[in-house]
Coordinates of C-alpha atoms in Angstrom, one line a residue:
X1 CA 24.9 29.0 60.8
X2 CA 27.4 26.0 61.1
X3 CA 28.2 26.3 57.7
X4 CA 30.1 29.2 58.5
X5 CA 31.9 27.9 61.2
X6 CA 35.2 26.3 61.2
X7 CA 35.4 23.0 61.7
X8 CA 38.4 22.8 63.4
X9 CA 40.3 19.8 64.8
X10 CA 40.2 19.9 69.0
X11 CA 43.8 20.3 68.9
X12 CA 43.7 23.5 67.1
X13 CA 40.6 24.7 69.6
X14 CA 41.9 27.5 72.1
X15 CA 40.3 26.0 75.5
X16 CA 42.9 27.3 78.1
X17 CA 43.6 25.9 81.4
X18 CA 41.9 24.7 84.8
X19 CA 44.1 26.8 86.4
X20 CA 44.1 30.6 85.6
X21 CA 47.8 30.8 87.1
X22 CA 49.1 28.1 84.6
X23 CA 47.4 29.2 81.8
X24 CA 48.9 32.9 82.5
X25 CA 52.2 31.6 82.7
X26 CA 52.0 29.3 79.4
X27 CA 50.5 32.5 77.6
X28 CA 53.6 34.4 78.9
X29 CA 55.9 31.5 77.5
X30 CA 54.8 32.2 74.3
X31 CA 53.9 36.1 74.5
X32 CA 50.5 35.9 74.5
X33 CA 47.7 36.9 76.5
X34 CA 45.8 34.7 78.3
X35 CA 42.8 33.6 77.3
X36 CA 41.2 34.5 80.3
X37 CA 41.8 38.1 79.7
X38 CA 40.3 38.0 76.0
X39 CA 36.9 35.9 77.1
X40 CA 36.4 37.3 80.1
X41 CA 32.7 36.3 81.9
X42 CA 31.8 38.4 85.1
X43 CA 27.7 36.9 85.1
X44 CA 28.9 35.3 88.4
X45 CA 31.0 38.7 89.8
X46 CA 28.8 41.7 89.2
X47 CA 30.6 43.5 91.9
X48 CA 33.7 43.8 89.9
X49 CA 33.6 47.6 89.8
X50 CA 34.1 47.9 93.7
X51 CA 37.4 45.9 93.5
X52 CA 38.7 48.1 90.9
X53 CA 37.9 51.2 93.1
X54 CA 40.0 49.6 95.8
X55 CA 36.1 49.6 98.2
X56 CA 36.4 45.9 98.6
X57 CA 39.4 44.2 98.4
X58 CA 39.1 40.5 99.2
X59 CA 37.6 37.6 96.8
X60 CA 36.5 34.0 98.8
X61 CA 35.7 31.3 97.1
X62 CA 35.8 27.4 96.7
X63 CA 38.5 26.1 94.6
X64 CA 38.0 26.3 91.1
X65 CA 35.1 29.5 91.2
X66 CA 37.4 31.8 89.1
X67 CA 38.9 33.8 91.9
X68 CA 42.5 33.8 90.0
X69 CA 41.3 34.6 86.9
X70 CA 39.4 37.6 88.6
X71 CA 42.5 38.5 90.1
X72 CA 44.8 38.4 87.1
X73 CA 41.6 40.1 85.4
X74 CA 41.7 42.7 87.8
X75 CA 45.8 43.5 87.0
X76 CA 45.4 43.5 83.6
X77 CA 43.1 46.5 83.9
X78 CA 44.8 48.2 87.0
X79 CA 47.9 48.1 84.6
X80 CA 46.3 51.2 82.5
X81 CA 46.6 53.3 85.2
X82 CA 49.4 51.5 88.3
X83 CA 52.0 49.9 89.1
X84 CA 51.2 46.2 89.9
X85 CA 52.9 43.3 91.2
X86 CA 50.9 39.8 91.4
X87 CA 52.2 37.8 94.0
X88 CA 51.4 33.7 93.8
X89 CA 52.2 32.3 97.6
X90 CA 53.3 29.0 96.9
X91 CA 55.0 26.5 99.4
X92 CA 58.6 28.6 99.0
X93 CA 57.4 31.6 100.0
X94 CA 55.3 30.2 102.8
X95 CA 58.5 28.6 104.3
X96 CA 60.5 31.9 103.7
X97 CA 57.5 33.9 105.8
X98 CA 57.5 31.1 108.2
X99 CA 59.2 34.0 110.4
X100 CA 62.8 32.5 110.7
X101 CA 61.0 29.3 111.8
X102 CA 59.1 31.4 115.2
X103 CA 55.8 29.0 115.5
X104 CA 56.7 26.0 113.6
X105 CA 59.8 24.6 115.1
X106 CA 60.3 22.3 118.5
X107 CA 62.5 25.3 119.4
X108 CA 60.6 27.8 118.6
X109 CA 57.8 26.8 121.0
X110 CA 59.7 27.7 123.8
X111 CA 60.2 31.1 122.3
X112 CA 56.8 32.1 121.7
X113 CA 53.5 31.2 123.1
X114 CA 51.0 28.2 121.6
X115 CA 48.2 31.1 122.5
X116 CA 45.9 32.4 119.2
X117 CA 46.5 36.1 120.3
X118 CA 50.2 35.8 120.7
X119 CA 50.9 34.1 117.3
X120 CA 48.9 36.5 115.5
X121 CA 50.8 39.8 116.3
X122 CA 53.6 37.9 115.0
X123 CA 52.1 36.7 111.7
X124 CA 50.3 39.9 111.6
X125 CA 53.0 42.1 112.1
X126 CA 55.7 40.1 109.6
X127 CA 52.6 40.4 107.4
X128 CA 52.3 43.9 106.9
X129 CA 56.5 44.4 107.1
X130 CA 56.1 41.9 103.5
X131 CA 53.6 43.4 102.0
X132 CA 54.7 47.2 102.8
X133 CA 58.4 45.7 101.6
X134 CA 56.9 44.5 98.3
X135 CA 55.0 48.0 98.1
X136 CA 58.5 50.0 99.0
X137 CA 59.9 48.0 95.9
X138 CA 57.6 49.6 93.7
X139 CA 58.8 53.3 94.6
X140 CA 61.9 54.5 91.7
X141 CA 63.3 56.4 94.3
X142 CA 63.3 55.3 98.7
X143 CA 65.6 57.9 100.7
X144 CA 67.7 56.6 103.4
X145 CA 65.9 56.2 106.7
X146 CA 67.2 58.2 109.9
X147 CA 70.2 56.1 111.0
X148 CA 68.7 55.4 114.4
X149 CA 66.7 53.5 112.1
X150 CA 69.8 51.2 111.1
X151 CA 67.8 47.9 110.7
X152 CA 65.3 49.9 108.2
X153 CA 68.6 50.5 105.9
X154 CA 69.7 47.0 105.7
X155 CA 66.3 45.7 105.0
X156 CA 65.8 48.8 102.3
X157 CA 69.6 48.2 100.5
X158 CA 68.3 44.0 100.5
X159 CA 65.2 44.5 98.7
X160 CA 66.3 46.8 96.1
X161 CA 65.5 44.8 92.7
X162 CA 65.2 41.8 94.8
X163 CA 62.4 39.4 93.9
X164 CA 59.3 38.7 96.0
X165 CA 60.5 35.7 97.3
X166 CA 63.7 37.2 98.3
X167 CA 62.2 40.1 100.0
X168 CA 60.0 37.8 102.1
X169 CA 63.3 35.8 103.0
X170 CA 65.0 39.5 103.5
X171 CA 62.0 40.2 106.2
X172 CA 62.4 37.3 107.5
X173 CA 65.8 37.8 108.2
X174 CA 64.9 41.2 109.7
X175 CA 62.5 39.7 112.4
X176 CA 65.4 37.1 113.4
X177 CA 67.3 39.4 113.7
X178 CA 65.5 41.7 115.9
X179 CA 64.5 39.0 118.0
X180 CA 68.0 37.2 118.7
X181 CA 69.3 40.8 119.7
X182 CA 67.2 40.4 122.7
X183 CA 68.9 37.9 124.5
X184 CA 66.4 36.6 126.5
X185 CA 67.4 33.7 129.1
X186 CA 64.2 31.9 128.1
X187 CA 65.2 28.6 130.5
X188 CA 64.7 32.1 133.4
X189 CA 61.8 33.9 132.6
X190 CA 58.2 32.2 131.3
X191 CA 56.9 31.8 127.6
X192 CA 54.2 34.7 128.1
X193 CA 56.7 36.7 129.4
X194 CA 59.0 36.3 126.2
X195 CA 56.5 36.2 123.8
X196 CA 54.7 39.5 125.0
X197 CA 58.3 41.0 125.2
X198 CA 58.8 39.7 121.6
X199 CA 55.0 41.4 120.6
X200 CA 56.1 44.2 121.7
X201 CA 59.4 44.9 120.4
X202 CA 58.1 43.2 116.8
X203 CA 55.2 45.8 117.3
X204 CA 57.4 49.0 117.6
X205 CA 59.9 48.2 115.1
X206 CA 57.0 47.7 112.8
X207 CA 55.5 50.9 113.3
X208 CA 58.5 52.3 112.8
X209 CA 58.6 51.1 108.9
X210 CA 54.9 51.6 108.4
X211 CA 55.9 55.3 109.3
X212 CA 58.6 55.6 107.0
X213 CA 56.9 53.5 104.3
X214 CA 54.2 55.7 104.1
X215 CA 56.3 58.7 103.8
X216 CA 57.9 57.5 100.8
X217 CA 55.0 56.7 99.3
X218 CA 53.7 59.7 99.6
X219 CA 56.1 61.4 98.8
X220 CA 56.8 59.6 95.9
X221 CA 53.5 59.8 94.6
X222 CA 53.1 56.2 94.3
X223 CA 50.1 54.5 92.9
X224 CA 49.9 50.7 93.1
X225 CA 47.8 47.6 92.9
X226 CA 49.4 44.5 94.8
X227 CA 48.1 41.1 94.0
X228 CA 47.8 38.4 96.8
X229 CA 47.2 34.4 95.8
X230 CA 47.1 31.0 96.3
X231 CA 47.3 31.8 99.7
X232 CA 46.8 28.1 101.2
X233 CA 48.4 25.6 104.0
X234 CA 49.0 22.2 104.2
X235 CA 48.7 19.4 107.2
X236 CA 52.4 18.2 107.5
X237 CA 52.0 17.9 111.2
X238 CA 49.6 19.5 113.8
X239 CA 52.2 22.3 114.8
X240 CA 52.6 23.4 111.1
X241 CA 49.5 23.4 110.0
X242 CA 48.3 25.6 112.9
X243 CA 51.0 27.7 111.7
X244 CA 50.0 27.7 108.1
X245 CA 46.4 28.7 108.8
X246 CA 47.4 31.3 111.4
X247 CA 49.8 33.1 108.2
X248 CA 46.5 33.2 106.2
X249 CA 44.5 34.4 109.1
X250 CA 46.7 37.2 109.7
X251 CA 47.4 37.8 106.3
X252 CA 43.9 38.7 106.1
X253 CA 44.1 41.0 109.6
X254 CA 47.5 42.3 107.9
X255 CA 45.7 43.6 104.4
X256 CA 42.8 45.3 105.8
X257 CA 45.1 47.1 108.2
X258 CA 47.4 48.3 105.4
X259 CA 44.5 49.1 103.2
X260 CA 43.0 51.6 105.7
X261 CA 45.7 52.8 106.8
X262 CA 46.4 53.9 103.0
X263 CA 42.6 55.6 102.6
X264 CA 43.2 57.8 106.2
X265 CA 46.7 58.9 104.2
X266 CA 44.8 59.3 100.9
X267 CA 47.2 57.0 99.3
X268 CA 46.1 55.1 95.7
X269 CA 47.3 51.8 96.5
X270 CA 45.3 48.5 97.5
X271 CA 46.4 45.3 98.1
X272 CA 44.2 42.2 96.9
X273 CA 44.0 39.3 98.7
X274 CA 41.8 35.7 97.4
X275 CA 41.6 33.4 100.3
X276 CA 39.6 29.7 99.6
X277 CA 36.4 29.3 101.2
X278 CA 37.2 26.1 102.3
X279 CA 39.6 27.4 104.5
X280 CA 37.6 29.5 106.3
X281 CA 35.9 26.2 108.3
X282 CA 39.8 25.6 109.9
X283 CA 39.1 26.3 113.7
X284 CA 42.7 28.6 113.5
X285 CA 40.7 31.1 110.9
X286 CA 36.8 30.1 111.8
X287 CA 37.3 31.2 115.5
X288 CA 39.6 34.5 114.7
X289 CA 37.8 37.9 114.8
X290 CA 37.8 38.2 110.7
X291 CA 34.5 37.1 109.5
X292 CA 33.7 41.3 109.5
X293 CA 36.5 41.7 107.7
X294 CA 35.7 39.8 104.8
X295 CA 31.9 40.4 105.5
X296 CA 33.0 44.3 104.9
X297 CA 35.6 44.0 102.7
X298 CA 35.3 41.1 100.5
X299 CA 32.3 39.0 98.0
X300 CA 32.1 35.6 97.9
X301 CA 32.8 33.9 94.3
X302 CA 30.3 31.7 93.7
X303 CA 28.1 29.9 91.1
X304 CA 25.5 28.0 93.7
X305 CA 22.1 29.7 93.0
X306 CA 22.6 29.7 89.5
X307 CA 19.9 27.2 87.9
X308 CA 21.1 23.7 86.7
X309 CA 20.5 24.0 83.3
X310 CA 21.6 24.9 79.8
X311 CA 21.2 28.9 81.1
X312 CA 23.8 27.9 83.5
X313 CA 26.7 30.8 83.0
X314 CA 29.8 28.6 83.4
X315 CA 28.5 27.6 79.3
X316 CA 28.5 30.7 78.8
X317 CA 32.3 31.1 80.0
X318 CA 33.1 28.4 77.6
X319 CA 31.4 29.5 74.5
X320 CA 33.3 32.9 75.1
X321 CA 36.7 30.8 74.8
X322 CA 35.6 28.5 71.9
X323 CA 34.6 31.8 70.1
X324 CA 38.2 32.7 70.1
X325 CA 38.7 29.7 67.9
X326 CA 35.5 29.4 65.8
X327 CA 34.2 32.7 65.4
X328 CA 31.7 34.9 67.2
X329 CA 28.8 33.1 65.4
X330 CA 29.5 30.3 67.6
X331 CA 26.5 29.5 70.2
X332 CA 25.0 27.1 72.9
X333 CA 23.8 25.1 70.6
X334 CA 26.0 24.9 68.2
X335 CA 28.6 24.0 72.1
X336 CA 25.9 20.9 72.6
X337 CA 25.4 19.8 69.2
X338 CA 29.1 19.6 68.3
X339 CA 31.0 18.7 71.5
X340 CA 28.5 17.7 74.0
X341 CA 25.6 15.6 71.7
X342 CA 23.3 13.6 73.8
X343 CA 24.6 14.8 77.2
X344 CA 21.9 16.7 78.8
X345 CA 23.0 20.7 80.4
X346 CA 22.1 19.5 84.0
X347 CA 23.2 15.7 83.1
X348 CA 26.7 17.6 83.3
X349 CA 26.4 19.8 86.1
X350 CA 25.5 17.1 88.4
X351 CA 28.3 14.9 87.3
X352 CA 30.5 17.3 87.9
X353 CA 30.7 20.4 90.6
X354 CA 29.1 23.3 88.6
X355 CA 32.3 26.0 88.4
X356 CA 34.5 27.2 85.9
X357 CA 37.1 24.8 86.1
X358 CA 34.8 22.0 85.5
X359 CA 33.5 23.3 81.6
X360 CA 37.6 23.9 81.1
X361 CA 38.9 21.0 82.5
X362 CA 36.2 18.4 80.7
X363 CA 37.1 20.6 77.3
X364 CA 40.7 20.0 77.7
X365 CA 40.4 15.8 78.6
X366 CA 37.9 16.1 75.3
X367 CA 41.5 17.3 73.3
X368 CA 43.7 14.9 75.3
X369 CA 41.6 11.9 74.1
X370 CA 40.1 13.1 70.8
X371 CA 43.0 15.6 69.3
X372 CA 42.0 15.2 65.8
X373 CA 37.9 15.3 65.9
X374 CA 36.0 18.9 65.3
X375 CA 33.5 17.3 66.4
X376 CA 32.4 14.8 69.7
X377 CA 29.8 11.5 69.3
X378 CA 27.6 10.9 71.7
X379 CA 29.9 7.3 72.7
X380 CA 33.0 9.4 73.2
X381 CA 31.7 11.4 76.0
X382 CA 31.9 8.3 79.0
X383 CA 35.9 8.5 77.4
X384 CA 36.2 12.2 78.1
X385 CA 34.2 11.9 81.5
X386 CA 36.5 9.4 82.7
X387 CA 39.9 11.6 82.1
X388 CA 38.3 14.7 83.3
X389 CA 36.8 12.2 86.4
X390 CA 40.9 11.5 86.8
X391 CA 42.0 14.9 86.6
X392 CA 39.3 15.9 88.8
X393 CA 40.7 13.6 91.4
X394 CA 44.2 14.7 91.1
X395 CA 43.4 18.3 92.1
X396 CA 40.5 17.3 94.8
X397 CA 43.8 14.7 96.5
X398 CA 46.2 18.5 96.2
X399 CA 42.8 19.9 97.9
X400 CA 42.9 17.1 100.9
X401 CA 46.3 18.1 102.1
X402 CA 45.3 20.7 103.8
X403 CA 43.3 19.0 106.3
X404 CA 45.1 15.3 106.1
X405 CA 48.2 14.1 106.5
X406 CA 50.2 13.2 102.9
X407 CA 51.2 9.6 104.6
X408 CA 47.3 9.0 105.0
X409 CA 45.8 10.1 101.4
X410 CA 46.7 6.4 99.7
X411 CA 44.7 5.0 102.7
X412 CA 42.1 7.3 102.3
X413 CA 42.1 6.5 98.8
X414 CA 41.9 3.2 99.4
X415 CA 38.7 3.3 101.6
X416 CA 36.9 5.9 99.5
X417 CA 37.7 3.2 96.6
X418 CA 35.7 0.6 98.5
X419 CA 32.9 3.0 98.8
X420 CA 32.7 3.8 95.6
X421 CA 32.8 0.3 94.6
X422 CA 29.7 0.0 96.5
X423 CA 27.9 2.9 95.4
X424 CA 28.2 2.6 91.6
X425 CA 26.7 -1.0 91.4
X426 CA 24.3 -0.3 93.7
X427 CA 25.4 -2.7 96.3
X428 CA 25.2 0.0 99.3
X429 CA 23.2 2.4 100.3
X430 CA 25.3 4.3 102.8
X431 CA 23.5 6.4 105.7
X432 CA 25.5 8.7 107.9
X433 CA 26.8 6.1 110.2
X434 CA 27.8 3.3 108.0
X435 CA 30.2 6.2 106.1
X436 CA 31.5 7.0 109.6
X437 CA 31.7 3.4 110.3
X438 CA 33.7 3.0 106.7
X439 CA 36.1 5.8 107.3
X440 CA 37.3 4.8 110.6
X441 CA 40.3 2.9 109.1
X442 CA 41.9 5.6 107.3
X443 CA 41.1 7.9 110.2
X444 CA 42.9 5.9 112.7
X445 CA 45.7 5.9 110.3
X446 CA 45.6 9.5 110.3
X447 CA 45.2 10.0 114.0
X448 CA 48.7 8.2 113.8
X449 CA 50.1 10.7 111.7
X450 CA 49.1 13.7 114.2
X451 CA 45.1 14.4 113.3
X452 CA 43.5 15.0 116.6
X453 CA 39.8 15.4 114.9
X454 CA 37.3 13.1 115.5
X455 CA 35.7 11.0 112.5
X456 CA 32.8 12.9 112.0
X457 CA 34.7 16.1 111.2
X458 CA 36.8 14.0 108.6
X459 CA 33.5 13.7 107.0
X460 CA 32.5 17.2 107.4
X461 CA 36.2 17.9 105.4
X462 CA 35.5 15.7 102.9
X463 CA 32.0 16.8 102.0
X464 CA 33.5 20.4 102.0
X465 CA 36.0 19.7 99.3
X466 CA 33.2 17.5 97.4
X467 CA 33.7 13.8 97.7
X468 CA 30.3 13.3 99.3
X469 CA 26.7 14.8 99.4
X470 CA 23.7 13.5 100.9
X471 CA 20.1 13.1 99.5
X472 CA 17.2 12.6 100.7
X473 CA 13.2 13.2 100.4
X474 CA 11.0 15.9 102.0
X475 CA 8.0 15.6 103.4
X476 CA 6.3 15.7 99.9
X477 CA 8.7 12.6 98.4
X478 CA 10.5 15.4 96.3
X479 CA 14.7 14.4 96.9
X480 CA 16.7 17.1 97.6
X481 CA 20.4 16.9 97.1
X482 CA 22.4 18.4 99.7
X483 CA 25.8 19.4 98.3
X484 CA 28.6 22.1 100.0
X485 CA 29.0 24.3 96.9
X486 CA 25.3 24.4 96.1
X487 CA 25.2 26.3 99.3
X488 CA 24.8 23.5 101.9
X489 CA 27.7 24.5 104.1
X490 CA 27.3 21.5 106.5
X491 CA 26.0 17.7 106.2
X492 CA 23.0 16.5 107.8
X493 CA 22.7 12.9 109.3
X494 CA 19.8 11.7 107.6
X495 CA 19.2 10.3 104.0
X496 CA 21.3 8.9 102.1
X497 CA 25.3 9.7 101.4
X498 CA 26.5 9.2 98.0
X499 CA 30.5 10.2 96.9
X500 CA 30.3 12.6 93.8
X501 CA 30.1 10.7 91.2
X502 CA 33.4 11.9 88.9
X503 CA 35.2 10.5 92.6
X504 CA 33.4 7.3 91.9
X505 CA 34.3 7.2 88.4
X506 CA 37.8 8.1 89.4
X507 CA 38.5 5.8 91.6
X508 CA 36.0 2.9 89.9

């Protein structure tokens, strides 16, 4: 069988990318299609068929469990049949739907109440004004509101062939706007005062252009698929990253409303959201009212019970890409004996985290190092390990920032450096306390910077992104490994704590 297979140099191997967004946008550079899109795997997403009806409409999952690619997956198909628009949030558009500044500024504070319930009609309401904006955009014809409806006109005539960051500035714009013509005294009346005054008037005008949006819509018979991603937030200081969390919060509250609002008008458009798992532990979104929104709405992406073995589909996922490249004959053995010899199926899930990006990203350090070869040595792969263990480390540092300050990642660096140290040469064996004990330097640096958690939750956040996992024995001296994306959603203080062993690499 390998006789008929081409032995191609790496460099001429299709892999694609770690990152389903980038490796759209480089297919696009060169008009092609993604290879995502052409070796699709669902094994992990049998549910697929209720997204595509519009049933469910919201994908959670950890970092790197395919939830883009499943998204962009999704569009391709809805394509046949809608209008779509695929919306990446990146940090532009989160400033530009930062509401004109409302909850993140010193000001802005005085405007509108610190309370949950307060900051979420806001988010929630600018929300649904975006999204039905972005919608509106899709229509090739929107009549001219009644003209008591003058603010309606102005937003309409801005985001006419206007991109989707420029209609989330436009709506931002429109909610300033609204809000400075109320010319409040606020040094004369109180913040709960204002902000439920605000609420209200955000609230009315907003039900205003849900009425009117709908109408058109309707009328013009739209049908639609709208793409939410990469919705995320990052800790630049306690204030803003409340903020941040709250957008994604009510982002959430804002697409389930919009979606059933659509299915009582018998409307055919859905909006998608993806929203990480890891965020869903932030006490702004983990004490909110949506976990029976996403319980109702959404499936979890995720690749934790799946055996760690050679079965194990994220091989699978890979083969389906190499095929591209070396045929259809191509198989799991022929994927261990030519690019993986001597390095055991489960020897490579534990030394890495088990999800799609892993079996892309280790492929794509395999070409950086070893262009040239069609074929990998057993002594190459601790090469290969080691820049996949680097790359690794880059994206779990871009991971961090949501929950740390940026000032305090090199000294968190530094310390998990130390540790690491330790751990690979066997110097330390590290319970619970002696890693609370070790971080305590970095975290007091970061309570510096604005974190007002204790140590122990720094721990918690860094076990939920990966960097540690504990094992330990049962009662019948079997160890069991207690990891976060195996399914062990919170530490336990006993055994022993080791730090994932790509970090160790990475920073050995």
């Amino acid at each position: 069988m390998s006789t008929e297979m081409p032995e191609l140099p790496l460099i001429k191997i299709s892999v694609g990318e770690p990152d389903a967004n980038a490796e759209y946008y480089m297919a696009k550079k060169v008009n092609s299609k993604p290879i995502f899109i052409d070796a699709y795997h669902n094994a992990h997403f049998p549910g697929i068929d209720q997204f595509r009806s519009g049933a469910k409409f919201i994908l959670v999952g950890q970092k790197g469990t395919g939830k883009t690619a499943i998204l962009r997956h999704l569009e391709e198909d809805s394509r046949k049949h809608y209008k779509t628009k695929f919306i990446v949030f990146r940090k532009e558009i989160l400033e530009e739907a930062d509401l004109a500044k409302i909850a993140v500024s010193d000001s802005a504070s005085m405007l509108i109440d610190e309370e949950h319930i307060k900051r979420t009609r806001f988010f929630h309401h600018a929300m649904k004004r975006l999204l039905l904006s972005l919608l509106l955009a899709q229509c090739d014809e929107i009549e001219d509101p009644p003209q008591q409806n003058g603010w309606i006109s102005n937003l309409i005539q801005n985001i006419k062939s206007s991109s989707a960051g420029e209609i989330a500035a436009h709506v931002s714009d429109s909610i300033g706007s609204a809000l400075s013509s109320m010319k409040f005294d606020v040094s004369a009346v109180t913040k709960e005062k204002v902000a439920l005054d605000a609420a209200k008037l955000i609230k009315r005008s907003n039900d205003e252009f849900t009425k009117f949006c709908v109408s058109q819509i309707k009328k013009r018979s739209l049908k639609c698929r709208l793409f939410l991603d990469e919705m995320h937030f990052a800790y630049r200081d306690k204030s803003t990253l409340s903020a941040d969390a709250a957008l994604v919060r009510d982002t959430v509250m804002a697409v389930q409303s919009i979606n059933e609002k659509f299915i009582d008008e018998n409307i055919d458009c859905t909006v998608y959201m993806s929203i990480r798992s890891e965020f869903l532990e932030h006490e702004e979104i983990s004490t909110a009212d949506i976990s029976h929104s996403i319980q109702s709405y959404g499936q979890e992406i995720s690749w934790e019970s799946f055996p760690y073995g050679k079965e194990h589909p994220i091989f699978d996922l890979m083969i389906a890409r190499l095929r591209l490249s070396l045929g259809n004959n191509f198989d799991r053995k022929a994927m261990f004996h030519r690019f993986m010899p001597g390095v055991s199926a489960s020897k490579f899930l534990d030394y890495s985290w088990g999800k799609p990006r892993d079996i892309v990203r280790f492929f794509k350090a395999a070409r950086d190092n070893y262009p040239n070869k069609a074929s990998l040595q057993s002594a190459d792969f601790a090469s290969v390990f080691r820049t996949y263990a680097n790359m690794a480390w880059q994206d779990i540092k871009s991971a961090l920032t949501a929950f740390i300050p940026k000032e305090s990642i090199s000294v968190l660096e530094h310390t998990l450096q130390r540790i690491a140290k330790n751990s690979l040469d066997g110097g330390s064996r590290y319970t619970h306390s002696d890693i609370l004990s070790a971080l305590k330097p970095a975290h007091e640096n970061m309570k510096a910077h604005g974190v007002t958690y204790e140590v122990d939750e720094l721990f918690r956040l860094l076990y939920i992104v990966g960097i540690f996992y504990i094992a330990y024995e049962d009662a019948k001296g079997q160890t069991i490994y207690h990891r976060f994306h195996r399914g062990n959603r919170r530490p336990i203080d006993k055994g022993v704590v080791h730090i994932h062993f790509a970090v160790a690499k990475s920073l050995s």
